[in-house]
mmCIF file of C-alpha atoms in Angstrom:
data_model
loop_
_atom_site.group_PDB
_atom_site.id
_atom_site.type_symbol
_atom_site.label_atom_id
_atom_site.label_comp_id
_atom_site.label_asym_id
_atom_site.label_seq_id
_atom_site.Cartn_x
_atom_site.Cartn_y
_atom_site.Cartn_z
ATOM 1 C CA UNK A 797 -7.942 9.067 -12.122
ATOM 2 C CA UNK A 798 -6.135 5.790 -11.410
ATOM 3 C CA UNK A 799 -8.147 2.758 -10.359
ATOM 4 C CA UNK A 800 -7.689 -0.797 -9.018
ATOM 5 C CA UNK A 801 -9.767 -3.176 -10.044
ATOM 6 C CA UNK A 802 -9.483 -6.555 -7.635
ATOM 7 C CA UNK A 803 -12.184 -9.161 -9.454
ATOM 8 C CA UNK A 804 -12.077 -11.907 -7.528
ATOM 9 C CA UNK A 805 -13.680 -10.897 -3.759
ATOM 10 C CA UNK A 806 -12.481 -14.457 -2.518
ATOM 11 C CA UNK A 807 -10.371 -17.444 -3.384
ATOM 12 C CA UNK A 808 -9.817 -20.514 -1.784
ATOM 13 C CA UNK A 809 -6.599 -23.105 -2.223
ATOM 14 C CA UNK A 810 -5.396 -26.303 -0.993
ATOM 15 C CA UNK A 811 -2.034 -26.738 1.244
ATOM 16 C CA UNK A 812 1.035 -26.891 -0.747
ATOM 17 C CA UNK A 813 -0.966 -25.977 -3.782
ATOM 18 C CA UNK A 814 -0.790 -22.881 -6.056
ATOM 19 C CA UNK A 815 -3.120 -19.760 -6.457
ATOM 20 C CA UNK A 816 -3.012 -17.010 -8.778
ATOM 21 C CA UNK A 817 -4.822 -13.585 -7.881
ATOM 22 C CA UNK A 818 -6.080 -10.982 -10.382
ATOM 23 C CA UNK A 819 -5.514 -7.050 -10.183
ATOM 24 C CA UNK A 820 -5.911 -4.827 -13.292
ATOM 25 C CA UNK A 821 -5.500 -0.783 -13.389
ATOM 26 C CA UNK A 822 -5.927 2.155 -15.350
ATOM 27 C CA UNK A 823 -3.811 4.476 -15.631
ATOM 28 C CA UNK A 824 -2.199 7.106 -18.291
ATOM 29 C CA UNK A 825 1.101 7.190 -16.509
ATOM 30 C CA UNK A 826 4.111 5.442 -17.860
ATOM 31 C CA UNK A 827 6.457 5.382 -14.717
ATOM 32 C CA UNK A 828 4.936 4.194 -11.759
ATOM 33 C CA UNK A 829 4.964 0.872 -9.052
ATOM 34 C CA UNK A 830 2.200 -1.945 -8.333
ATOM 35 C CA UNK A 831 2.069 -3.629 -5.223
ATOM 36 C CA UNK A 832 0.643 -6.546 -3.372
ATOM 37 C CA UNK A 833 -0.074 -5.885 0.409
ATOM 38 C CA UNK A 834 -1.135 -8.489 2.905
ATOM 39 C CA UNK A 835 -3.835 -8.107 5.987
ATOM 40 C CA UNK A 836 -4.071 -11.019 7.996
ATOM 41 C CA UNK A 837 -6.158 -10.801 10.774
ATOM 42 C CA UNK A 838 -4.447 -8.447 12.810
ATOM 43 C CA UNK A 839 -5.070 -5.971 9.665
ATOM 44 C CA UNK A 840 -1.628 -4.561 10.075
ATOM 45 C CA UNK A 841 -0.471 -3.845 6.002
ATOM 46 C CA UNK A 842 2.408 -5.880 5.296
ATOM 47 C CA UNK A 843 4.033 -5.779 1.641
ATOM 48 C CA UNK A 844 4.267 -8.844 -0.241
ATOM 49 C CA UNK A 845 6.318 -8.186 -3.444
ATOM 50 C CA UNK A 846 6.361 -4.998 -5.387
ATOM 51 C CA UNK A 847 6.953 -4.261 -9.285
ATOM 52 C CA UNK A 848 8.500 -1.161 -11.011
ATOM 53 C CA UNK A 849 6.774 -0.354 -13.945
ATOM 54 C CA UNK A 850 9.859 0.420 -16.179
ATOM 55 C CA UNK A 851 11.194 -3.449 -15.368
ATOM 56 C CA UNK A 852 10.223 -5.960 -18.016
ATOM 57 C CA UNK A 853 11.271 -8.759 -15.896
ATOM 58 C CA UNK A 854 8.465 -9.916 -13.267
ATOM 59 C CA UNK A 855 9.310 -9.539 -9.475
ATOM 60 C CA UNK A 856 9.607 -12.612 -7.145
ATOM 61 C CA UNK A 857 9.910 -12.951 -3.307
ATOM 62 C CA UNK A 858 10.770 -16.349 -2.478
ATOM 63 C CA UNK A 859 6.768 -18.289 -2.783
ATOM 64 C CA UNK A 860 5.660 -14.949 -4.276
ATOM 65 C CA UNK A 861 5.878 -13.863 -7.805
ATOM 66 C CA UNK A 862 3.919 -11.593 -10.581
ATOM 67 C CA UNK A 863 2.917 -11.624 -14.022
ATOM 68 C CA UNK A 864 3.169 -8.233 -14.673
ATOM 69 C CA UNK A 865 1.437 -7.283 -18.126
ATOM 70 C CA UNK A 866 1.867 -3.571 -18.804
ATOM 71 C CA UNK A 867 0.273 -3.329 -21.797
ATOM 72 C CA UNK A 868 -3.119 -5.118 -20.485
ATOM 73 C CA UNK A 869 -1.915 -3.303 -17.367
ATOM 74 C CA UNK A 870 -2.601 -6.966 -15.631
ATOM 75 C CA UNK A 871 -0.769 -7.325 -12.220
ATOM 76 C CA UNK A 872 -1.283 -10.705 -10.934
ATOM 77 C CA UNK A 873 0.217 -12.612 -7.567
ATOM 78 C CA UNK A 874 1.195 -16.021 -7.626
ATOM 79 C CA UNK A 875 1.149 -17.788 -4.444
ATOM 80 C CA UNK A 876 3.397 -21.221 -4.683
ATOM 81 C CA UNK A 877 3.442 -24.167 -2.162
ATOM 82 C CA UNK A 878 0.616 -22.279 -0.427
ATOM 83 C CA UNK A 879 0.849 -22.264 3.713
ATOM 84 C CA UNK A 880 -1.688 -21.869 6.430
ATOM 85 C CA UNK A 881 0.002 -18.610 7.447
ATOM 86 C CA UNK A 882 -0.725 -17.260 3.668
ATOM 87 C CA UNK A 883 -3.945 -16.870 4.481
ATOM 88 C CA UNK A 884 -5.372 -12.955 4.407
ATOM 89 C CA UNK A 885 -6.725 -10.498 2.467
ATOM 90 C CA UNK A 886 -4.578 -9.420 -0.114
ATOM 91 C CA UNK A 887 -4.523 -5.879 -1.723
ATOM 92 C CA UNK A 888 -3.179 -4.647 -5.165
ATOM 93 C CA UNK A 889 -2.025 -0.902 -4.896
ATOM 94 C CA UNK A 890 -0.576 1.269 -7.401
ATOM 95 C CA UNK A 891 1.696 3.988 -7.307
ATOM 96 C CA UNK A 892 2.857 7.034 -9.399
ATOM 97 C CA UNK A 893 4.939 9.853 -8.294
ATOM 98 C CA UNK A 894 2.805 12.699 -9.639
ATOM 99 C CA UNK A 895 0.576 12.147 -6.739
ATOM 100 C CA UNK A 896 2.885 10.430 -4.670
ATOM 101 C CA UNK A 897 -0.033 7.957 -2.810
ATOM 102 C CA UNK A 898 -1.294 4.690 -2.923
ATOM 103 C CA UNK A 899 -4.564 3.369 -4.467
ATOM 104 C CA UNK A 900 -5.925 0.514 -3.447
ATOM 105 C CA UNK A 901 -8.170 -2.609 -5.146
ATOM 106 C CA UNK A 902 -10.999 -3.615 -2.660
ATOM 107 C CA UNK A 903 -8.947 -6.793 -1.995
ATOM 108 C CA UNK A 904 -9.414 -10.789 -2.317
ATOM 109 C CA UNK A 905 -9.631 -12.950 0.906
ATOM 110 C CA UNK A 906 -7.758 -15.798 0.260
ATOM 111 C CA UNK A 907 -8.484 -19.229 2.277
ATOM 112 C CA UNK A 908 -6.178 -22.021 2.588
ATOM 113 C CA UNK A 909 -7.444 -25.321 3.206
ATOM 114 C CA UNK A 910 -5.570 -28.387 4.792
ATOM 115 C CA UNK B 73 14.388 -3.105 11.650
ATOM 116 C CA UNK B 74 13.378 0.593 12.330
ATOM 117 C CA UNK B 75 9.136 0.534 12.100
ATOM 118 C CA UNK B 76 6.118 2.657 12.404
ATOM 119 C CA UNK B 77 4.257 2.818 15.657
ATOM 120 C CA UNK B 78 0.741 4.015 15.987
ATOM 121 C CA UNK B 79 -1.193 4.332 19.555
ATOM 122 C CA UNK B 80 -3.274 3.453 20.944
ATOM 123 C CA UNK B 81 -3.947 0.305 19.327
ATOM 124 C CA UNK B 82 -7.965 0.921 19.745
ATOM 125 C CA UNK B 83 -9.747 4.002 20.723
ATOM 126 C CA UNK B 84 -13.513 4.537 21.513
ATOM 127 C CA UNK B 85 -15.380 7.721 21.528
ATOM 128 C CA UNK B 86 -18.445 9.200 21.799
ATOM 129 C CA UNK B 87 -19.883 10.931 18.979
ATOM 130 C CA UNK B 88 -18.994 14.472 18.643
ATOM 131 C CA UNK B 89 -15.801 13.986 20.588
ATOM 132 C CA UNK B 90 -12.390 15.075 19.394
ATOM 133 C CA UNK B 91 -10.097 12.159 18.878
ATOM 134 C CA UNK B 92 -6.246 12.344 18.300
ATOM 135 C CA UNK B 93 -4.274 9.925 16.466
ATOM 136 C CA UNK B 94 -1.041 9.249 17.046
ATOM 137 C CA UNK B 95 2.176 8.080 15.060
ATOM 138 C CA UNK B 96 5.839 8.169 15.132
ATOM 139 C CA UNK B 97 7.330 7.452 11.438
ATOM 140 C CA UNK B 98 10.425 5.895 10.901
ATOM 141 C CA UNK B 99 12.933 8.939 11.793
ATOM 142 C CA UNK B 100 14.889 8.869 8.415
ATOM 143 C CA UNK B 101 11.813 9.441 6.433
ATOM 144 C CA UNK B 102 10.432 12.655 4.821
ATOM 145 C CA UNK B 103 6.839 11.554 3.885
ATOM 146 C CA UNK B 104 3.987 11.203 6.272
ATOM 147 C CA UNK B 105 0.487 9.270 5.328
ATOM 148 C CA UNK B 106 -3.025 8.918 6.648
ATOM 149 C CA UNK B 107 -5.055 6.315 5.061
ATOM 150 C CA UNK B 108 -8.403 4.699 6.749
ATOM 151 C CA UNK B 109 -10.040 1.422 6.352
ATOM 152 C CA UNK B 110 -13.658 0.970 6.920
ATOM 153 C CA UNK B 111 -14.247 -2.426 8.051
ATOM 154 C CA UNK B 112 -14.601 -4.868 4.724
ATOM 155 C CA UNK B 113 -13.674 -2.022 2.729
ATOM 156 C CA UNK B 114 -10.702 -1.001 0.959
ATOM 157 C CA UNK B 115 -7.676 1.300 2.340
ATOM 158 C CA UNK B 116 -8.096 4.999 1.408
ATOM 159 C CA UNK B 117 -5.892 7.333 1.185
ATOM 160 C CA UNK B 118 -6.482 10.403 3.286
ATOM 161 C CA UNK B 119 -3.757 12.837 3.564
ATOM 162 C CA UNK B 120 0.024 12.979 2.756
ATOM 163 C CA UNK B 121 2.183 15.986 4.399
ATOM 164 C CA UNK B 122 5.645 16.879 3.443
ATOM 165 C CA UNK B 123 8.422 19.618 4.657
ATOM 166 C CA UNK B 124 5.528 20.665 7.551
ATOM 167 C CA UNK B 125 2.405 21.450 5.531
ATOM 168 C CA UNK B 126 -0.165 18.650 3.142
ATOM 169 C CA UNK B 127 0.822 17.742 -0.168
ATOM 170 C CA UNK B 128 -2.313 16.155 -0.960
ATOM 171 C CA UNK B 129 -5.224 15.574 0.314
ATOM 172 C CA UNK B 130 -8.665 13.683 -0.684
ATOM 173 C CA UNK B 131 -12.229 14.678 -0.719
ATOM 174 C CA UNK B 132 -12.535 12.304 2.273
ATOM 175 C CA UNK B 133 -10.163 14.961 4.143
ATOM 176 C CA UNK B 134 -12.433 17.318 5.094
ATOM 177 C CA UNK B 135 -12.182 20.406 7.865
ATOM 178 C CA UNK B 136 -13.188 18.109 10.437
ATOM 179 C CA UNK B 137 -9.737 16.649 9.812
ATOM 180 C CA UNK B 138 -5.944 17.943 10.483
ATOM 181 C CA UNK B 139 -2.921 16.815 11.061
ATOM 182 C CA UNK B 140 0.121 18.132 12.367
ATOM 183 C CA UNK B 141 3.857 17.169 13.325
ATOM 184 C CA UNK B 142 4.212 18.633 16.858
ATOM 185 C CA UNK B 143 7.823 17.923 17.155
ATOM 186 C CA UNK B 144 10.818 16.254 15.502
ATOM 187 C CA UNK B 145 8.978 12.803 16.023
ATOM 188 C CA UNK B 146 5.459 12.423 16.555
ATOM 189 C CA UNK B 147 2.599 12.752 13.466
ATOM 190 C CA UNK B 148 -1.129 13.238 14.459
ATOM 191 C CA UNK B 149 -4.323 13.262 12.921
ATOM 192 C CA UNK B 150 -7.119 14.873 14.341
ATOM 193 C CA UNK B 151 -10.784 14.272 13.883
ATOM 194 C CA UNK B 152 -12.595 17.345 15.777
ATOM 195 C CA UNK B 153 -16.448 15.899 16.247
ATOM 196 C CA UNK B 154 -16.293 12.643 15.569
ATOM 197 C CA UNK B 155 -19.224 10.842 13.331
ATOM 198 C CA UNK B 156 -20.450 7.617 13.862
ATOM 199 C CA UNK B 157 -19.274 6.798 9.748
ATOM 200 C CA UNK B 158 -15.720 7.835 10.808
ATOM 201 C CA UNK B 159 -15.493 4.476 12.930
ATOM 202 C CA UNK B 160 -12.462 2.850 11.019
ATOM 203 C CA UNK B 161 -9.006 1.451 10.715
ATOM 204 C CA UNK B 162 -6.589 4.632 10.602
ATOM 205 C CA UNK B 163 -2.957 3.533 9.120
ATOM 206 C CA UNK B 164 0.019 5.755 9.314
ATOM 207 C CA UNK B 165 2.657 4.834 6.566
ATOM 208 C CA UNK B 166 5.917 7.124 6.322
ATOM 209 C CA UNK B 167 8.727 7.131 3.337
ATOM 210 C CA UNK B 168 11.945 8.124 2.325
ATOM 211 C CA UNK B 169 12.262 10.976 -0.603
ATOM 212 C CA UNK B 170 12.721 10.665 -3.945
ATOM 213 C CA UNK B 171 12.685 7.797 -5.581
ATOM 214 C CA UNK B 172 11.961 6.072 -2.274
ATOM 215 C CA UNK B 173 8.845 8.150 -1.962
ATOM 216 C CA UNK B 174 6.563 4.668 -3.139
ATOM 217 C CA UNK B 175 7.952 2.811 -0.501
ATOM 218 C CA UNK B 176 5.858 3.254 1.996
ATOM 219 C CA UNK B 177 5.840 1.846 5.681
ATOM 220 C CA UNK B 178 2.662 0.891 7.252
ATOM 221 C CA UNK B 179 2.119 1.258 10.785
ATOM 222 C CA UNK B 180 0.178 -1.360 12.807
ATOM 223 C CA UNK B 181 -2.891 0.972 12.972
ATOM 224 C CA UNK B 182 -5.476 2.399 15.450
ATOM 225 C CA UNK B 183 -8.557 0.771 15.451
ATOM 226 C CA UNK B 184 -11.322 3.892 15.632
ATOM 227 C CA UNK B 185 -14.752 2.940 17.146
ATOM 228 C CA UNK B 186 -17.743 6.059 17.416
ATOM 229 C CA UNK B 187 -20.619 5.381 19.356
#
């Protein structure tokens, strides 16, 4: 079975500063997706960035970006010039077709401090 | 931007009660999700329904669940006697097919209180 492991329950950065969040998985699959899913307090799921397994090159959406490891199957986000509004839980989630759902890490709150 | 819609936003019920939840999908898309969030917990998945019957389904998912589409728009999940540990965030989430299949679209949820 595939699992998300999120290690770090909570992280804290400074305004305009830069954060990096952890996510590792298992999985025997080879083609599959990893994403990054934000809950601010509302706790509606909004996607962040996503990666496709099969790309070597790591995905990046504007302040967001990911260091995408496959082969220590390390998925981390990389928050730049960090905002007020960044501030939320965020959620790794992987992908494969074969069961065609999304599993989810248990999420790091991220604070961000003036 | 088309989106998903869930309602109601909250809903509180008595335990043993028979709760529907409701959710239109985006109207292009083919797949159809449940997923639940206990509060402080992770999302779950729950159920995922295809072509009018479930394609998969977790041990979570259990008789006192179903869901259904009713019509060309609307996807439910029922719970039929509510339990007080079923008090959660419920999120809808609906995708194309295919390849599109892992893009899924989250609703804004329905916020699930037993007492």
């Amino acid at each position: 079975a595939q699992t998300v492991t999120q290690s770090q329950p909570e992280m804290s950065v400074q305004e305009a500063e830069t954060v990096t969040l952890s996510c590792t998985y298992d999985t025997s699959e080879s083609d599959y997706y990893l994403f990054w899913y934000k809950q601010p307090p509302s706790r509606q799921m909004i996607l962040v960035i996503r990666q496709e397994a099969y790309k070597q090159q790591n995905a990046t959406e504007n302040r967001f970006s990911v260091n995408f490891q496959k082969a220590a199957k390390s998925f981390s986000l990389k928050i730049s010039d960090s905002q007020l509004g960044d501030a939320a839980m965020y959620f790794c989630a992987y992908w494969t077709g074969g069961g065609n759902k999304l599993t989810f890490g248990t999420g790091t709150q991220l604070k961000v401090e003036l | 931007e088309p989106e998903v819609t869930q309602t109601p936003s909250h809903q509180v019920t008595q335990m043993g009660q028979e709760v529907i939840l409701r959710c239109v999908p985006i109207s292009n898309h083919l797949y159809f999700y449940w997923y639940r969030q206990i509060l402080g917990q992770k999302v779950e998945f729950l159920v995922s329904f295809y072509n009018n019957e479930i394609s998969e389904k977790s041990e979570i998912f259990d008789d006192q669940f179903s869901v259904e589409r009713p019509d060309g728009s609307n996807f439910t999940l029922k719970i039929r006697s509510t339990k007080l540990e079923d008090s959660a965030m419920y999120f809808c989430a609906s995708s194309g097919g295919g390849r599109s299949s892992y893009e899924q679209y989250f609703g804004p949820g329905t916020r699930l209180t037993v007492t």
